[in-house]
PDB file of C-alpha atoms and ligand atoms in Angstrom:
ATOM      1  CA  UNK Z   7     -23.727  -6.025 -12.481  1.00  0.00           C
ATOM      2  CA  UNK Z   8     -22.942  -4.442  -9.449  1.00  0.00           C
ATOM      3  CA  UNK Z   9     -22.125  -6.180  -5.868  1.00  0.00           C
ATOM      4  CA  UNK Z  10     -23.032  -4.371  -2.684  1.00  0.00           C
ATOM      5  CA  UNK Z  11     -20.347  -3.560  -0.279  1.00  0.00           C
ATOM      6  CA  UNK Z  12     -21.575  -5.809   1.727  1.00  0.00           C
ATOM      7  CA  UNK Z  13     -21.306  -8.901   0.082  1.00  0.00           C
ATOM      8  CA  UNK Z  14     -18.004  -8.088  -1.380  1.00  0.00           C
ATOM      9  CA  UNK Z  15     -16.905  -8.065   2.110  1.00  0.00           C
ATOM     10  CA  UNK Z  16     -18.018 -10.795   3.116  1.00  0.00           C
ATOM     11  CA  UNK Z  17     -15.951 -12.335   0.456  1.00  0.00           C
ATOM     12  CA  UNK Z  18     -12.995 -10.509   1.518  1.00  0.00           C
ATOM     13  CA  UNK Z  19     -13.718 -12.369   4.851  1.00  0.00           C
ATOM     14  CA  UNK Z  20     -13.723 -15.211   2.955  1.00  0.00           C
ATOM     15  CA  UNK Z  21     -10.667 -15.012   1.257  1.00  0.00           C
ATOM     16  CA  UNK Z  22      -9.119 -13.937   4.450  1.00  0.00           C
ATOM     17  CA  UNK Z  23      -9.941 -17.248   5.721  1.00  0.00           C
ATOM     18  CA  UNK Z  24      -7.417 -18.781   3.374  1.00  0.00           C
ATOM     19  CA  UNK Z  25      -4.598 -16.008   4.458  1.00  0.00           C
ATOM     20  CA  UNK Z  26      -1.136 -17.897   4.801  1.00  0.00           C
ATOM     21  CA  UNK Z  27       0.209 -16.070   7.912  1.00  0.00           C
ATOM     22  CA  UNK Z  28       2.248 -18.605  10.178  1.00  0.00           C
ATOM     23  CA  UNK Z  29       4.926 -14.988  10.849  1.00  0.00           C
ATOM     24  CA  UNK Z  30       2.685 -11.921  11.175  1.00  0.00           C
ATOM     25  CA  UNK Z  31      -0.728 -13.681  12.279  1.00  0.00           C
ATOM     26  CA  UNK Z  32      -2.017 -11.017  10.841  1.00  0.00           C
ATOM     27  CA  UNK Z  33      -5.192 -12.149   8.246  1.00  0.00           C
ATOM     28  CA  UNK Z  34      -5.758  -9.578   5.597  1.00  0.00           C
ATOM     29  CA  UNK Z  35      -8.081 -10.735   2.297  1.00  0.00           C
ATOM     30  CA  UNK Z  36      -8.999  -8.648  -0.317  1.00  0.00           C
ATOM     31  CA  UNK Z  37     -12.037  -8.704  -3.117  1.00  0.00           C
ATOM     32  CA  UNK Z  38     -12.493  -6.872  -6.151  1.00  0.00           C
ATOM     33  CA  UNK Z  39     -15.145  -5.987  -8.489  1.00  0.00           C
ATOM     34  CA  UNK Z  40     -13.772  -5.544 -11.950  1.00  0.00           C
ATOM     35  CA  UNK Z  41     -14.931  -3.146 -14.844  1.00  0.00           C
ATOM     36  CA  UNK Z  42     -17.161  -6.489 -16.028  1.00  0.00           C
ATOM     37  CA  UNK Z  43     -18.762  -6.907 -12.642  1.00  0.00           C
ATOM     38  CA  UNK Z  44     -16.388  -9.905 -12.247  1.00  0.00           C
ATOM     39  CA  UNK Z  45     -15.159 -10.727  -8.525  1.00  0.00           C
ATOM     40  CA  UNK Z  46     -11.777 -11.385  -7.554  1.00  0.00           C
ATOM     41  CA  UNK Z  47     -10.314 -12.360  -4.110  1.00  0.00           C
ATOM     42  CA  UNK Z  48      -6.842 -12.385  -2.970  1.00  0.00           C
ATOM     43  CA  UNK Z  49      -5.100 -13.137   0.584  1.00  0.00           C
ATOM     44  CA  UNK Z  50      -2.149 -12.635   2.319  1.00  0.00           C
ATOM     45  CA  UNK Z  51       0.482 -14.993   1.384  1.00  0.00           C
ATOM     46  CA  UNK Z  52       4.261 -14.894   3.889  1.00  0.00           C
ATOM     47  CA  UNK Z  53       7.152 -16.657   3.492  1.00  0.00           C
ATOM     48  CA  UNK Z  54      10.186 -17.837   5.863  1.00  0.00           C
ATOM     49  CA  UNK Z  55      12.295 -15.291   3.748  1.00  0.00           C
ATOM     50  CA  UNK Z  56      10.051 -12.513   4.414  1.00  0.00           C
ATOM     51  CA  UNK Z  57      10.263  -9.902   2.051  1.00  0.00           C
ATOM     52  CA  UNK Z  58       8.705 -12.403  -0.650  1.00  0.00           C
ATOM     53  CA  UNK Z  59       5.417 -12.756   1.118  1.00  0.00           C
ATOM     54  CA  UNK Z  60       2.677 -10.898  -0.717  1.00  0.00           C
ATOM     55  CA  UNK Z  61      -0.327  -9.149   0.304  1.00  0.00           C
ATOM     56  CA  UNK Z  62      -3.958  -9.615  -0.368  1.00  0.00           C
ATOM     57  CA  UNK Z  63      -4.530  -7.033  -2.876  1.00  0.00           C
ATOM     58  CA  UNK Z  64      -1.531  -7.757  -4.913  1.00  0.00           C
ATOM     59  CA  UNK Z  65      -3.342 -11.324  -5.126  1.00  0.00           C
ATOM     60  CA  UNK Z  66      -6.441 -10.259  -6.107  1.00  0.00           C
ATOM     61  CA  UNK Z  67      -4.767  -7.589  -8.228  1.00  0.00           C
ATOM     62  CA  UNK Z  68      -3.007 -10.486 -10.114  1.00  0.00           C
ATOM     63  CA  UNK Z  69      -6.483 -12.620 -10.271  1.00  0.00           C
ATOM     64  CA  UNK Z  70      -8.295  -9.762 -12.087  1.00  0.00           C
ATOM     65  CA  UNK Z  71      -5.795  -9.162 -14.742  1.00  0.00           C
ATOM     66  CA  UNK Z  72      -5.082 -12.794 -15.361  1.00  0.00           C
ATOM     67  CA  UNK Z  73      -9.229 -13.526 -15.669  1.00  0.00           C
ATOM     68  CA  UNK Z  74      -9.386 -10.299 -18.334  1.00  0.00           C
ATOM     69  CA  UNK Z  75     -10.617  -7.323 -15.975  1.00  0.00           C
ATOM     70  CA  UNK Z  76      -9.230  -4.399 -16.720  1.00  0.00           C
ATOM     71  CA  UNK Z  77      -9.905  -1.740 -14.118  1.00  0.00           C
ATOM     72  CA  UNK Z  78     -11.102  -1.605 -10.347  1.00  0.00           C
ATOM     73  CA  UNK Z  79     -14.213  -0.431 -10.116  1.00  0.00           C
ATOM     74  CA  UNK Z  80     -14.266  -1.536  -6.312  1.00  0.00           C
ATOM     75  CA  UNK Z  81     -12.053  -3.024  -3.618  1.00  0.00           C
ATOM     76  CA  UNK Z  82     -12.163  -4.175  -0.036  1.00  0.00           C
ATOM     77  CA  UNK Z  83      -9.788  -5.124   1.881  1.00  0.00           C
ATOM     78  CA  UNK Z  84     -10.516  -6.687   5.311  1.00  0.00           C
ATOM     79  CA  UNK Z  85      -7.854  -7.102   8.226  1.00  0.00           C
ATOM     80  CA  UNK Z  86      -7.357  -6.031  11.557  1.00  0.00           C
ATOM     81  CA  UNK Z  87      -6.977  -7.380  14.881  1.00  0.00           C
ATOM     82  CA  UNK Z  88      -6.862  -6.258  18.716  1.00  0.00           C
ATOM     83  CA  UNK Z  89      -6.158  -2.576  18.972  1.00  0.00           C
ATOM     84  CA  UNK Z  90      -5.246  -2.015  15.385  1.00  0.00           C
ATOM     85  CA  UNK Z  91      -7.868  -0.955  13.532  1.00  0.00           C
ATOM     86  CA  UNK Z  92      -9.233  -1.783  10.025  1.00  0.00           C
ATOM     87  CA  UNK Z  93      -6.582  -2.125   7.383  1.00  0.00           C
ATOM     88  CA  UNK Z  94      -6.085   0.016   4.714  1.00  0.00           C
ATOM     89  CA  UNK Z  95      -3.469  -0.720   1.851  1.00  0.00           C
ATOM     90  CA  UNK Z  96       0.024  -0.273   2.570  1.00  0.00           C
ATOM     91  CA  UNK Z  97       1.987   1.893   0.775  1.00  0.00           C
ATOM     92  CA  UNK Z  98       2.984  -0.647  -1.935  1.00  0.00           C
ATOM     93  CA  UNK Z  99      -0.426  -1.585  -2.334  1.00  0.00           C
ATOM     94  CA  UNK Z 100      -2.026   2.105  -3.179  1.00  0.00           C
ATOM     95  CA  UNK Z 101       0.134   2.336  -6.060  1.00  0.00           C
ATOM     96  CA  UNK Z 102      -0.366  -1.338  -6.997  1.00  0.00           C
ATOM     97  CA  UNK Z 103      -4.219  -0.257  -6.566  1.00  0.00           C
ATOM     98  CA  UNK Z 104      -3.558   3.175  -8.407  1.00  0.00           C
ATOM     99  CA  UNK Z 105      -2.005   1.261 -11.316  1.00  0.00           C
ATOM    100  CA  UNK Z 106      -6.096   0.002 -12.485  1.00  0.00           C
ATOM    101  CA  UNK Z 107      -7.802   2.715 -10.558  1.00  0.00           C
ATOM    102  CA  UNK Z 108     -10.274   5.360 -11.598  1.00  0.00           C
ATOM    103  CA  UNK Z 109     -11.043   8.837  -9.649  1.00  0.00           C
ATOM    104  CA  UNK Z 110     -14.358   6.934  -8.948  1.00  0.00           C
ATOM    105  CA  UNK Z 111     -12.754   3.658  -7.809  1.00  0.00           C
ATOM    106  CA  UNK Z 112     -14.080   2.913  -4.147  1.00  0.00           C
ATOM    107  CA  UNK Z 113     -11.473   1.233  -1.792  1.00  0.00           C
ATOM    108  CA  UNK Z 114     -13.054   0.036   1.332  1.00  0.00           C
ATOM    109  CA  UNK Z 115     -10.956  -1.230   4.773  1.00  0.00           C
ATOM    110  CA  UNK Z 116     -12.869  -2.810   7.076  1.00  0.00           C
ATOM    111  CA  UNK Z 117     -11.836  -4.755  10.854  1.00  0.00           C
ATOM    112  CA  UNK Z 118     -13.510  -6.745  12.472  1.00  0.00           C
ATOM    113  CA  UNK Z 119     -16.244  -4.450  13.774  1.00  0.00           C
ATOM    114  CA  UNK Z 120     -17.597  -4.340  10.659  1.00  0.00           C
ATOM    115  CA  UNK Z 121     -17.622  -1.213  10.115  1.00  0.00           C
ATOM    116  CA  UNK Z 122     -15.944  -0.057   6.600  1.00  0.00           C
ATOM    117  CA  UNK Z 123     -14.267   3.327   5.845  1.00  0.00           C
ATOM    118  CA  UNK Z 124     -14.354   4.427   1.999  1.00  0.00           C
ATOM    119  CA  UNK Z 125     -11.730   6.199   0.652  1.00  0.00           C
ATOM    120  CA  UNK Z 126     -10.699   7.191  -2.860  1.00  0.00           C
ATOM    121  CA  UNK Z 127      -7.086   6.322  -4.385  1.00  0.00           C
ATOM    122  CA  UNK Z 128      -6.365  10.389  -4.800  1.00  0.00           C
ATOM    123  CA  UNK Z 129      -7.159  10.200  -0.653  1.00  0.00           C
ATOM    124  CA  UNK Z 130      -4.913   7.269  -0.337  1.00  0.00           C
ATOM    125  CA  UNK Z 131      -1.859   8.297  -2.730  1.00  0.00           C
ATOM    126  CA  UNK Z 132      -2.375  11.979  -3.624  1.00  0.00           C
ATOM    127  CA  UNK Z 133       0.576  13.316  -5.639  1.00  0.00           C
ATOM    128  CA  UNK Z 134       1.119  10.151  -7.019  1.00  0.00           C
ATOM    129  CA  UNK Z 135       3.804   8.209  -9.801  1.00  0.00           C
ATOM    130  CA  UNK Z 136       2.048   7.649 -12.678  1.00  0.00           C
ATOM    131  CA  UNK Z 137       4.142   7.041 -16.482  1.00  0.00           C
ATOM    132  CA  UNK Z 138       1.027   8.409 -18.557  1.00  0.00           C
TER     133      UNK Z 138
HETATM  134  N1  THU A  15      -0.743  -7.017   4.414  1.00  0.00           N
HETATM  135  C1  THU A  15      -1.620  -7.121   3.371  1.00  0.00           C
HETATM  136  O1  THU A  15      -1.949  -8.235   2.927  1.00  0.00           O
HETATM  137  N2  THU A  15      -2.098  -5.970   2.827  1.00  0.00           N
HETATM  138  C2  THU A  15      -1.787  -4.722   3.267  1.00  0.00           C
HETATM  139  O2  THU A  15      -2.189  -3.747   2.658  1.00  0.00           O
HETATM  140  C3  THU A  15      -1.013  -4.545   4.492  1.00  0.00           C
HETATM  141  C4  THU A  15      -0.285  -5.757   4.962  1.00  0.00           C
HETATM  142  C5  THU A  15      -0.191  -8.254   4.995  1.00  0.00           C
HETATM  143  C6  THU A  15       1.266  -8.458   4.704  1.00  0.00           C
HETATM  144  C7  THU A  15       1.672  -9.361   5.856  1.00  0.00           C
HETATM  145  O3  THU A  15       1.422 -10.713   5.482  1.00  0.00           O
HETATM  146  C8  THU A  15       0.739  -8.970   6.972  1.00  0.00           C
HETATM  147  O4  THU A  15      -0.311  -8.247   6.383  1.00  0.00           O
HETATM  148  C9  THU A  15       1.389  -8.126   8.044  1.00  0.00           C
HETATM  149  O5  THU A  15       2.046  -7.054   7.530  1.00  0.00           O
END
């Protein structure tokens, strides 16, 4: 199955709806398409002791290997507001991401305008940790 990049925005949006994010304000959801063509959505989630909140991907990340996927075939991840643009992973995320990614894994960041840049994880984390 495959999922255009569209509609796995638009449920980034979605799960960016849910985003719990009473410090930053800042919304950021993510959705995944999995090595099955299974979907997975994750949002940001903060906390009063800050360092624990998590991000989007890391909860989508989690959803897809707790349903069984076992690579990223796609992401999006969908954020932004005001002047700061689209939001691509941090840098904790791109090795989270790098961890079930593929030279052919498409990550897509997207803002508000709609508009989506597409990157690969070598153009995100080049020179990267890896154990294998
Ligand atoms: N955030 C994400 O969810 N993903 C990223 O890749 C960048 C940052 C969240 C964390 C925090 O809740 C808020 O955005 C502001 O940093």
């Amino acid at each position: 199955m495959t999922i255009a990049n569209e509609d796995l925005i638009n449920a980034a949006k979605e799960a960016r709806a849910n985003a719990y994010n009473v410090y930053s304000k800042y919304r950021v959801g993510a959705a995944i398409v999995d090595d099955r063509g299974h979907l997975h959505v994750g949002c940001n989630i903060e906390n009063a002791a800050y360092p624990l909140g998590s991000c989007a991907e890391a909860g989508a990340i989690s959803a897809m290997v707790q349903q069984g996927g076992k690579r990223i075939v796609k992401i999006a991840v969908v954020g932004g507001f005001g002047d700061i643009g689209a939001c691509t992973p941090c840098g904790g995320c791109r090795q989270r991401i790098h961890e079930f990614a593929d030279g052919d894994t498409i990550i897509l960041a997207i803002d508000d305008s709609n508009e989506w840049q597409e990157f690969s994880i070598g153009d995100l984390l080049p020179a990267s940790f890896h154990l294998d």
